[in-house]
Amino acid sequence: MRKSDKMFVCKYCGSKPELKTSLQVYGRKISDYNFYWVCPLCDAMVGCKPGTFTPMGDLADKETRALRIQAHKAFDPLWRKRYMQRNQAYDWLARQLRINPKLCHFSLMSKENLIKSKVYCENFIAERELKDGKAET
């Protein structure tokens, strides 16, 4: 038994998550190292760190997974458009949320902080684009 097999239980239903491949989860192979912990009862899941069976964060139900995707979609332009470096963007977001920067990872955030993250990031970009004269009219 791997250490990671007994690391946690589902926070939604108390069941023990099972390790699955991306092929089992999504019906296609994403890469050789894509594994997921999936709750067999309620379908909550979390991806594993590349090349490991270690979960990237907390199990997430369908709603939380959707919020994580939305938060990342709002956050990623902060560093992709070079408003700041990626690590600076995480530090900035941690300050906005008033959380420890080491805990500023979308897979660890509550639904409330995911929603706040999306709003903070969208507002930052809108203000920056307005300042730079790029805002849509």
Coordinates of C-alpha atoms in Angstrom, one line a residue:
M1 CA 0.0 0.0 0.0
R2 CA 1.3 3.4 -0.9
K3 CA 1.4 6.1 1.7
S4 CA -0.9 8.2 -0.5
D5 CA -3.6 5.5 -0.6
K6 CA -4.5 6.1 3.0
M7 CA -4.0 9.9 3.1
F8 CA -7.6 11.1 3.2
V9 CA -11.3 10.5 3.0
C10 CA -14.0 12.4 1.0
K11 CA -15.0 15.5 2.8
Y12 CA -18.5 15.3 1.2
C13 CA -19.5 11.7 2.1
G14 CA -16.7 10.1 4.1
S15 CA -15.9 7.5 1.5
K16 CA -12.3 6.5 0.6
P17 CA -11.3 8.0 -2.8
E18 CA -9.9 5.7 -5.4
L19 CA -6.9 6.3 -7.7
K20 CA -7.9 6.5 -11.4
T21 CA -6.2 7.4 -14.6
S22 CA -7.2 10.3 -16.9
L23 CA -8.5 7.6 -19.3
Q24 CA -10.9 6.3 -16.6
V25 CA -12.0 9.8 -15.6
Y26 CA -12.3 11.6 -18.9
G27 CA -12.3 8.7 -21.4
R28 CA -9.0 9.8 -22.9
K29 CA -5.4 9.8 -21.9
I30 CA -4.1 13.3 -21.1
S31 CA -0.5 12.3 -20.4
D32 CA 1.4 9.4 -18.9
Y33 CA 1.3 11.1 -15.4
N34 CA -2.3 12.2 -15.1
F35 CA -3.8 10.5 -12.1
Y36 CA -6.9 11.5 -10.0
W37 CA -8.3 10.6 -6.7
V38 CA -12.0 10.1 -7.2
C39 CA -14.7 9.4 -4.7
P40 CA -16.7 6.3 -5.8
L41 CA -19.9 7.5 -4.1
C42 CA -20.2 11.2 -4.9
D43 CA -17.7 11.7 -7.7
A44 CA -15.7 14.4 -5.9
M45 CA -12.2 14.4 -7.3
V46 CA -8.7 16.0 -7.3
G47 CA -5.8 15.7 -9.6
C48 CA -2.4 14.4 -8.6
K49 CA 0.9 16.3 -8.7
P50 CA 2.7 15.3 -12.0
G51 CA 4.5 12.0 -11.7
T52 CA 3.1 11.2 -8.3
F53 CA -0.1 9.9 -6.6
T54 CA -0.1 12.9 -4.2
P55 CA -3.3 15.0 -4.5
M56 CA -2.8 18.6 -5.6
G57 CA -5.3 19.8 -3.0
D58 CA -8.7 18.9 -1.6
L59 CA -11.3 16.8 -3.3
A60 CA -13.9 18.9 -5.1
D61 CA -17.5 18.3 -6.1
K62 CA -18.8 19.3 -9.5
E63 CA -19.6 22.9 -8.4
T64 CA -16.2 23.5 -6.8
R65 CA -14.4 22.1 -9.9
A66 CA -16.3 24.6 -12.0
L67 CA -15.4 27.4 -9.7
R68 CA -11.7 26.4 -9.8
I69 CA -11.8 26.5 -13.6
Q70 CA -13.4 29.9 -13.6
A71 CA -11.0 31.3 -11.0
H72 CA -8.0 30.0 -13.0
K73 CA -9.4 31.5 -16.2
A74 CA -9.6 34.9 -14.4
F75 CA -6.3 34.6 -12.7
D76 CA -4.0 33.3 -15.5
P77 CA -4.1 36.5 -17.6
L78 CA -2.5 38.3 -14.6
W79 CA 0.8 36.6 -15.4
R80 CA 0.2 35.5 -19.0
K81 CA -0.4 39.1 -20.1
R82 CA 2.7 40.1 -18.0
Y83 CA 0.9 42.3 -15.6
M84 CA 3.1 40.6 -13.0
Q85 CA 5.2 37.4 -12.7
R86 CA 3.3 34.2 -11.8
N87 CA 4.6 34.0 -8.2
Q88 CA 3.9 37.7 -7.8
A89 CA 0.3 37.1 -9.0
Y90 CA -0.2 34.4 -6.3
D91 CA 1.3 36.7 -3.6
W92 CA -1.0 39.5 -4.8
L93 CA -4.0 37.2 -4.7
A94 CA -3.1 36.0 -1.2
R95 CA -3.0 39.5 0.0
Q96 CA -6.4 40.2 -1.5
L97 CA -7.9 37.1 0.2
R98 CA -6.0 37.7 3.4
I99 CA -4.5 34.2 3.4
N100 CA -1.1 32.7 3.7
P101 CA 0.7 32.8 0.3
K102 CA 1.7 29.2 0.8
L103 CA -2.0 28.3 0.9
C104 CA -2.9 30.4 -2.1
H105 CA -3.6 27.5 -4.5
F106 CA -7.0 27.1 -6.2
S107 CA -7.2 23.4 -5.3
L108 CA -7.1 24.4 -1.6
M109 CA -9.6 27.3 -1.6
S110 CA -13.1 27.3 -0.4
K111 CA -16.0 28.1 -2.8
E112 CA -16.2 31.5 -1.2
N113 CA -12.5 32.3 -1.9
L114 CA -12.7 30.9 -5.4
I115 CA -15.6 33.3 -6.2
K116 CA -13.6 36.2 -4.5
S117 CA -10.5 35.3 -6.5
K118 CA -12.4 35.5 -9.8
V119 CA -13.8 38.9 -8.9
Y120 CA -10.5 40.3 -7.7
C121 CA -8.7 39.1 -10.8
E122 CA -11.3 40.3 -13.2
N123 CA -11.4 43.7 -11.5
F124 CA -7.6 44.1 -11.6
I125 CA -7.5 43.3 -15.3
A126 CA -10.5 45.6 -16.1
E127 CA -8.9 48.5 -14.2
R128 CA -5.5 47.9 -15.8
E129 CA -7.0 47.8 -19.3
L130 CA -8.9 50.9 -18.6
K131 CA -5.8 52.6 -17.4
D132 CA -3.9 51.4 -20.4
G133 CA -6.7 52.4 -22.8
K134 CA -7.5 48.8 -23.8
A135 CA -11.0 48.6 -22.2
E136 CA -13.8 47.5 -24.4
T137 CA -16.5 50.0 -25.0

